[in-house]
């Protein structure tokens, strides 16, 4: 405490005073040995000095107690300050290491975050591209299926008309040649007779000119000149094409679903990992900030304790 502190010169004076009192005591003892008459003036002076001796001794003891108390306080306070300084230096080392470690983890997390975000972006781009391809494939399938269904329906209508006319027992189609030429003549004759419409005739004409649908020449020709048999073959081929088309669409759809699910799973997992790393980055950033704050406060306290210890050394 400040009330217990004294400048060094005051303590020095107190010690000199005590020494003076003790010297005086020795002098009086010697003087009394020489003077025996207490009634003389000198004896009175000696008597007075003897009465003062006790007071002087008591004052000296009290002063010595104060000095001892102050000395003990100085030693305790110095030890406390030295311990606080040592502890502060240790804390500074630990905080510095913690800051460095947190900074390293935060930087590693930042790098991992960037990689995860790039990976997620790439997977999302692949998923989008796969979806666009699937949409295109689906549209192409729908269009191709529509065309084949229309072809099948047209062939069925043509066969129905021919079968009805054939059932009448007359050879109503006078066609020459075999194969495609005979079919083209038949389609033209049917359209002229209003048996089929212009669009149906056009569709059938385009169909037989397609090498994939050209029918073989039948070994046996009915009253329709073998046209019905060739149309039946075209019907079978169109149905086969439709089956293949639908099978291909099913495979493409399944393939897309597999790829899509895989990419979605990858994105989901990457997003979960990204969230964890972002949490780690935030935590390490907080630890670094808190440690930097504690480090600054510890350095300030250390400087204050070192100054206090220096001032105390001068006073004590």
CSV table of C-alpha atoms in Angstrom, one decimal:
chain,number,residue,atom,x,y,z
A,1,UNK,CA,0.0,0.0,0.0
A,2,UNK,CA,1.1,3.6,-0.6
A,3,UNK,CA,0.6,4.4,3.1
A,4,UNK,CA,3.4,1.9,4.0
A,5,UNK,CA,5.9,3.2,1.5
A,6,UNK,CA,8.7,5.6,2.5
A,7,UNK,CA,11.5,7.1,0.5
A,8,UNK,CA,14.9,5.6,1.2
A,9,UNK,CA,16.2,8.8,2.7
A,10,UNK,CA,13.5,8.7,5.4
A,11,UNK,CA,14.3,5.1,6.4
A,12,UNK,CA,18.0,6.1,6.5
A,13,UNK,CA,17.3,9.0,8.9
A,14,UNK,CA,15.2,6.6,11.1
A,15,UNK,CA,18.1,4.2,11.4
A,16,UNK,CA,20.5,7.1,12.2
A,17,UNK,CA,18.1,8.3,14.8
A,18,UNK,CA,17.9,4.9,16.4
A,19,UNK,CA,21.7,4.6,16.3
A,20,UNK,CA,22.0,8.1,18.0
A,21,UNK,CA,19.6,7.0,20.7
A,22,UNK,CA,21.7,3.8,21.4
A,23,UNK,CA,24.9,5.8,21.5
A,24,UNK,CA,23.4,8.2,23.9
A,25,UNK,CA,22.3,5.3,26.1
A,26,UNK,CA,25.9,4.0,26.2
A,27,UNK,CA,27.2,7.5,27.0
A,28,UNK,CA,24.7,7.9,29.9
A,29,UNK,CA,25.7,4.5,31.3
A,30,UNK,CA,29.3,5.5,31.4
A,31,UNK,CA,28.5,8.9,32.8
A,32,UNK,CA,26.4,7.5,35.6
A,33,UNK,CA,29.2,5.3,36.6
A,34,UNK,CA,31.2,8.5,37.3
A,35,UNK,CA,28.5,10.5,39.0
A,36,UNK,CA,27.2,9.2,42.3
A,37,UNK,CA,25.4,12.3,43.7
A,38,UNK,CA,21.9,12.3,42.4
A,39,UNK,CA,21.1,15.6,44.3
A,40,UNK,CA,23.6,17.6,42.3
A,41,UNK,CA,22.4,19.5,39.2
A,42,UNK,CA,24.3,17.0,37.1
A,43,UNK,CA,22.5,14.2,38.9
A,44,UNK,CA,19.2,15.8,38.0
A,45,UNK,CA,20.2,15.9,34.4
A,46,UNK,CA,21.2,12.3,34.5
A,47,UNK,CA,17.9,11.4,36.1
A,48,UNK,CA,16.0,13.2,33.3
A,49,UNK,CA,18.0,11.5,30.7
A,50,UNK,CA,17.3,8.1,32.3
A,51,UNK,CA,13.6,8.8,32.1
A,52,UNK,CA,13.9,9.6,28.4
A,53,UNK,CA,15.8,6.5,27.7
A,54,UNK,CA,12.7,4.2,27.8
A,55,UNK,CA,10.8,6.5,25.4
A,56,UNK,CA,13.8,6.5,23.0
A,57,UNK,CA,14.1,2.8,23.0
A,58,UNK,CA,10.3,2.3,22.4
A,59,UNK,CA,10.4,4.7,19.5
A,60,UNK,CA,13.3,2.8,18.0
A,61,UNK,CA,11.5,-0.5,18.3
A,62,UNK,CA,8.4,1.0,16.7
A,63,UNK,CA,10.5,2.4,13.9
A,64,UNK,CA,12.2,-0.9,13.3
A,65,UNK,CA,8.8,-2.7,13.1
A,66,UNK,CA,7.7,-0.3,10.4
A,67,UNK,CA,10.9,-0.9,8.5
A,68,UNK,CA,10.5,-4.7,8.8
A,69,UNK,CA,6.9,-4.5,7.7
A,70,UNK,CA,7.7,-2.4,4.7
A,71,UNK,CA,10.6,-4.6,3.8
A,72,UNK,CA,8.3,-7.7,3.9
A,73,UNK,CA,5.7,-5.9,1.8
A,74,UNK,CA,8.3,-5.0,-0.8
A,75,UNK,CA,9.5,-8.6,-1.0
A,76,UNK,CA,6.0,-10.0,-1.3
A,77,UNK,CA,5.0,-7.4,-3.9
A,78,UNK,CA,8.1,-8.0,-5.9
A,79,UNK,CA,7.6,-11.7,-5.9
A,80,UNK,CA,4.0,-11.2,-7.0
A,81,UNK,CA,5.0,-8.9,-9.8
A,82,UNK,CA,7.8,-11.3,-10.9
A,83,UNK,CA,5.3,-14.2,-11.0
A,84,UNK,CA,2.8,-12.1,-13.0
A,85,UNK,CA,5.5,-11.1,-15.4
A,86,UNK,CA,6.6,-14.7,-15.9
A,87,UNK,CA,3.0,-15.9,-16.3
A,88,UNK,CA,2.3,-13.1,-18.9
A,89,UNK,CA,5.4,-14.1,-20.9
A,90,UNK,CA,4.2,-17.7,-21.0
A,91,UNK,CA,0.7,-16.6,-22.0
A,92,UNK,CA,2.1,-14.5,-24.8
A,93,UNK,CA,4.0,-17.5,-26.2
A,94,UNK,CA,0.9,-19.7,-26.0
A,95,UNK,CA,-1.3,-17.0,-27.5
A,96,UNK,CA,1.1,-16.3,-30.3
A,97,UNK,CA,1.3,-20.1,-31.1
A,98,UNK,CA,-2.5,-20.3,-31.0
A,99,UNK,CA,-2.9,-17.4,-33.4
A,100,UNK,CA,-0.5,-19.0,-35.8
A,101,UNK,CA,-2.2,-22.3,-35.6
A,102,UNK,CA,-5.7,-20.8,-36.1
A,103,UNK,CA,-4.4,-18.7,-39.0
A,104,UNK,CA,-3.0,-21.9,-40.7
A,105,UNK,CA,-6.3,-23.8,-40.2
A,106,UNK,CA,-8.3,-20.8,-41.5
A,107,UNK,CA,-6.2,-20.6,-44.6
A,108,UNK,CA,-6.4,-24.3,-45.2
A,109,UNK,CA,-10.2,-24.1,-44.8
A,110,UNK,CA,-10.3,-21.2,-47.3
A,111,UNK,CA,-8.4,-23.3,-49.9
A,112,UNK,CA,-10.7,-26.3,-49.3
A,113,UNK,CA,-13.8,-24.0,-49.6
A,114,UNK,CA,-12.6,-22.7,-52.9
A,115,UNK,CA,-12.0,-26.3,-54.2
A,116,UNK,CA,-15.4,-27.4,-53.0
A,117,UNK,CA,-17.2,-24.5,-54.6
A,118,UNK,CA,-15.4,-25.2,-57.9
A,119,UNK,CA,-16.3,-28.9,-57.7
A,120,UNK,CA,-19.9,-28.1,-57.0
A,121,UNK,CA,-20.1,-25.6,-59.8
A,122,UNK,CA,-18.6,-28.2,-62.2
A,123,UNK,CA,-21.1,-30.8,-61.1
A,124,UNK,CA,-24.0,-28.4,-61.4
A,125,UNK,CA,-22.8,-27.5,-64.9
A,126,UNK,CA,-22.6,-31.2,-65.9
A,127,UNK,CA,-26.1,-31.8,-64.4
A,128,UNK,CA,-27.5,-28.9,-66.4
A,129,UNK,CA,-25.8,-30.1,-69.6
A,130,UNK,CA,-27.1,-33.6,-69.1
A,131,UNK,CA,-30.6,-32.2,-68.5
A,132,UNK,CA,-30.4,-30.2,-71.7
A,133,UNK,CA,-29.3,-33.3,-73.7
A,134,UNK,CA,-32.1,-35.3,-72.1
A,135,UNK,CA,-34.7,-32.7,-73.1
A,136,UNK,CA,-33.4,-32.7,-76.7
A,137,UNK,CA,-33.4,-36.5,-76.8
A,138,UNK,CA,-37.0,-36.6,-75.4
A,139,UNK,CA,-38.2,-34.1,-77.9
A,140,UNK,CA,-36.6,-36.0,-80.8
A,141,UNK,CA,-38.1,-39.2,-79.5
A,142,UNK,CA,-41.6,-37.6,-79.2
A,143,UNK,CA,-41.3,-36.3,-82.8
A,144,UNK,CA,-40.0,-39.7,-84.2
A,145,UNK,CA,-42.7,-41.6,-82.3
A,146,UNK,CA,-45.3,-39.3,-83.6
A,147,UNK,CA,-44.1,-39.8,-87.2
A,148,UNK,CA,-44.1,-43.6,-86.8
A,149,UNK,CA,-47.5,-43.7,-85.3
A,150,UNK,CA,-48.8,-41.5,-88.2
A,151,UNK,CA,-47.2,-43.9,-90.7
A,152,UNK,CA,-48.7,-46.9,-89.0
A,153,UNK,CA,-52.1,-45.3,-88.9
A,154,UNK,CA,-51.8,-44.4,-92.6
A,155,UNK,CA,-50.7,-47.9,-93.6
A,156,UNK,CA,-53.6,-49.3,-91.6
A,157,UNK,CA,-56.1,-47.1,-93.3
A,158,UNK,CA,-54.7,-48.0,-96.8
A,159,UNK,CA,-54.8,-51.7,-95.9
A,160,UNK,CA,-58.4,-51.4,-94.6
A,161,UNK,CA,-59.5,-49.7,-97.9
A,162,UNK,CA,-57.8,-52.3,-100.0
A,163,UNK,CA,-59.1,-55.2,-98.0
A,164,UNK,CA,-62.7,-53.9,-98.3
A,165,UNK,CA,-62.3,-53.5,-102.1
A,166,UNK,CA,-60.7,-56.9,-102.5
A,167,UNK,CA,-63.6,-58.4,-100.5
A,168,UNK,CA,-65.9,-57.3,-103.3
A,169,UNK,CA,-64.2,-59.8,-105.6
A,170,UNK,CA,-62.9,-57.5,-108.2
A,171,UNK,CA,-59.4,-56.6,-109.3
A,172,UNK,CA,-59.8,-52.9,-109.0
A,173,UNK,CA,-56.1,-52.0,-109.1
A,174,UNK,CA,-54.4,-52.4,-112.4
A,175,UNK,CA,-50.7,-52.1,-111.5
A,176,UNK,CA,-47.7,-53.0,-113.6
A,177,UNK,CA,-44.3,-54.0,-112.4
A,178,UNK,CA,-43.2,-55.3,-109.0
A,179,UNK,CA,-42.1,-53.8,-105.7
A,180,UNK,CA,-41.9,-50.1,-105.2
A,181,UNK,CA,-43.1,-49.1,-108.7
A,182,UNK,CA,-46.3,-51.2,-108.2
A,183,UNK,CA,-46.9,-49.6,-104.8
A,184,UNK,CA,-46.5,-46.1,-106.2
A,185,UNK,CA,-49.0,-46.9,-108.9
A,186,UNK,CA,-51.4,-48.3,-106.3
A,187,UNK,CA,-51.1,-45.2,-104.1
A,188,UNK,CA,-51.8,-42.9,-107.1
A,189,UNK,CA,-54.8,-45.0,-108.2
A,190,UNK,CA,-56.2,-45.1,-104.6
A,191,UNK,CA,-55.8,-41.3,-104.3
A,192,UNK,CA,-57.5,-40.8,-107.8
A,193,UNK,CA,-60.3,-43.0,-106.7
A,194,UNK,CA,-60.6,-40.9,-103.4
A,195,UNK,CA,-59.9,-44.1,-101.4
A,196,UNK,CA,-57.1,-42.3,-99.5
A,197,UNK,CA,-56.4,-38.6,-99.1
A,198,UNK,CA,-53.6,-36.6,-100.6
A,199,UNK,CA,-51.6,-36.5,-97.2
A,200,UNK,CA,-51.9,-40.3,-96.8
A,201,UNK,CA,-50.7,-40.9,-100.4
A,202,UNK,CA,-47.8,-38.5,-99.8
A,203,UNK,CA,-46.9,-40.2,-96.5
A,204,UNK,CA,-47.0,-43.7,-98.1
A,205,UNK,CA,-45.0,-42.6,-101.1
A,206,UNK,CA,-42.3,-41.2,-98.9
A,207,UNK,CA,-42.3,-44.3,-96.8
A,208,UNK,CA,-41.8,-46.8,-99.7
A,209,UNK,CA,-39.0,-44.6,-101.0
A,210,UNK,CA,-37.1,-45.0,-97.7
A,211,UNK,CA,-34.8,-48.0,-98.2
A,212,UNK,CA,-35.5,-49.1,-94.6
A,213,UNK,CA,-39.1,-49.6,-95.4
A,214,UNK,CA,-39.1,-50.9,-99.0
A,215,UNK,CA,-41.0,-54.2,-99.0
A,216,UNK,CA,-39.9,-57.4,-100.8
A,217,UNK,CA,-41.9,-58.5,-103.9
A,218,UNK,CA,-44.4,-61.1,-102.6
A,219,UNK,CA,-44.3,-64.6,-104.1
A,220,UNK,CA,-48.1,-64.7,-104.3
A,221,UNK,CA,-50.1,-61.8,-105.6
A,222,UNK,CA,-53.7,-61.3,-104.5
A,223,UNK,CA,-56.4,-59.5,-106.4
A,224,UNK,CA,-54.8,-56.3,-105.2
A,225,UNK,CA,-51.7,-57.1,-107.1
A,226,UNK,CA,-49.6,-58.0,-103.9
A,227,UNK,CA,-50.1,-54.4,-102.6
A,228,UNK,CA,-51.7,-55.5,-99.4
A,229,UNK,CA,-48.9,-58.0,-98.7
A,230,UNK,CA,-46.3,-55.3,-99.3
A,231,UNK,CA,-48.2,-52.9,-97.0
A,232,UNK,CA,-48.3,-55.5,-94.3
A,233,UNK,CA,-44.6,-55.8,-94.5
A,234,UNK,CA,-44.3,-52.1,-94.2
A,235,UNK,CA,-46.6,-52.2,-91.2
A,236,UNK,CA,-44.4,-54.8,-89.5
A,237,UNK,CA,-41.3,-52.7,-90.2
A,238,UNK,CA,-42.8,-49.5,-88.8
A,239,UNK,CA,-43.9,-51.4,-85.7
A,240,UNK,CA,-40.4,-52.8,-85.3
A,241,UNK,CA,-38.9,-49.3,-85.7
A,242,UNK,CA,-41.4,-48.0,-83.1
A,243,UNK,CA,-40.3,-50.7,-80.7
A,244,UNK,CA,-36.7,-50.0,-81.2
A,245,UNK,CA,-37.3,-46.3,-80.8
A,246,UNK,CA,-39.1,-46.7,-77.5
A,247,UNK,CA,-36.4,-49.1,-76.2
A,248,UNK,CA,-33.7,-46.6,-77.1
A,249,UNK,CA,-35.7,-43.9,-75.3
A,250,UNK,CA,-36.1,-46.0,-72.2
A,251,UNK,CA,-32.4,-46.7,-72.1
A,252,UNK,CA,-31.5,-43.0,-72.6
A,253,UNK,CA,-34.0,-42.0,-69.9
A,254,UNK,CA,-32.5,-44.6,-67.5
A,255,UNK,CA,-29.0,-43.5,-68.3
A,256,UNK,CA,-29.9,-39.9,-67.7
A,257,UNK,CA,-31.6,-40.7,-64.4
A,258,UNK,CA,-28.4,-42.6,-63.2
A,259,UNK,CA,-26.1,-39.8,-64.2
A,260,UNK,CA,-28.5,-37.2,-62.7
A,261,UNK,CA,-28.8,-39.0,-59.4
A,262,UNK,CA,-25.0,-39.5,-59.2
A,263,UNK,CA,-24.4,-35.8,-59.8
A,264,UNK,CA,-27.1,-34.8,-57.4
A,265,UNK,CA,-25.6,-37.0,-54.7
A,266,UNK,CA,-22.1,-35.6,-55.4
A,267,UNK,CA,-23.4,-32.0,-55.1
A,268,UNK,CA,-25.3,-32.8,-51.9
A,269,UNK,CA,-22.3,-34.4,-50.3
A,270,UNK,CA,-20.0,-31.6,-51.4
A,271,UNK,CA,-22.4,-29.0,-50.0
A,272,UNK,CA,-22.5,-30.8,-46.7
A,273,UNK,CA,-18.7,-30.9,-46.6
A,274,UNK,CA,-18.5,-27.3,-47.7
A,275,UNK,CA,-20.8,-26.3,-44.8
A,276,UNK,CA,-18.5,-28.1,-42.3
A,277,UNK,CA,-15.4,-26.5,-43.7
A,278,UNK,CA,-17.1,-23.1,-43.6
A,279,UNK,CA,-18.0,-23.7,-40.0
A,280,UNK,CA,-14.4,-24.6,-39.2
A,281,UNK,CA,-13.1,-21.5,-41.0
A,282,UNK,CA,-15.5,-19.3,-39.0
A,283,UNK,CA,-14.5,-21.0,-35.7
A,284,UNK,CA,-10.7,-20.6,-36.4
A,285,UNK,CA,-11.2,-17.0,-37.5
A,286,UNK,CA,-13.0,-16.3,-34.2
A,287,UNK,CA,-10.3,-18.1,-32.2
A,288,UNK,CA,-7.6,-16.0,-34.0
A,289,UNK,CA,-9.5,-12.7,-33.3
A,290,UNK,CA,-10.1,-13.6,-29.7
A,291,UNK,CA,-6.5,-14.6,-29.2
A,292,UNK,CA,-5.2,-11.5,-30.8
A,293,UNK,CA,-7.3,-9.4,-28.5
A,294,UNK,CA,-6.1,-11.4,-25.4
A,295,UNK,CA,-2.5,-11.1,-26.7
A,296,UNK,CA,-2.8,-7.3,-26.9
A,297,UNK,CA,-4.2,-7.1,-23.4
A,298,UNK,CA,-1.6,-9.4,-22.0
A,299,UNK,CA,1.2,-7.4,-23.6
A,300,UNK,CA,-0.3,-4.2,-22.0
A,301,UNK,CA,-0.5,-5.9,-18.6
A,302,UNK,CA,3.1,-7.1,-18.9
A,303,UNK,CA,4.4,-3.7,-19.7
A,304,UNK,CA,2.5,-2.2,-16.7
A,305,UNK,CA,3.8,-4.9,-14.4
A,306,UNK,CA,7.4,-4.4,-15.6
A,307,UNK,CA,7.1,-0.7,-15.0
A,308,UNK,CA,5.6,-1.2,-11.6
A,309,UNK,CA,8.4,-3.6,-10.7
A,310,UNK,CA,11.0,-1.2,-11.9
A,311,UNK,CA,9.5,1.6,-9.8
A,312,UNK,CA,9.2,-0.7,-6.8
A,313,UNK,CA,12.9,-1.6,-7.0
A,314,UNK,CA,13.8,2.1,-6.8
A,315,UNK,CA,11.6,2.6,-3.7
A,316,UNK,CA,12.5,-0.6,-2.0
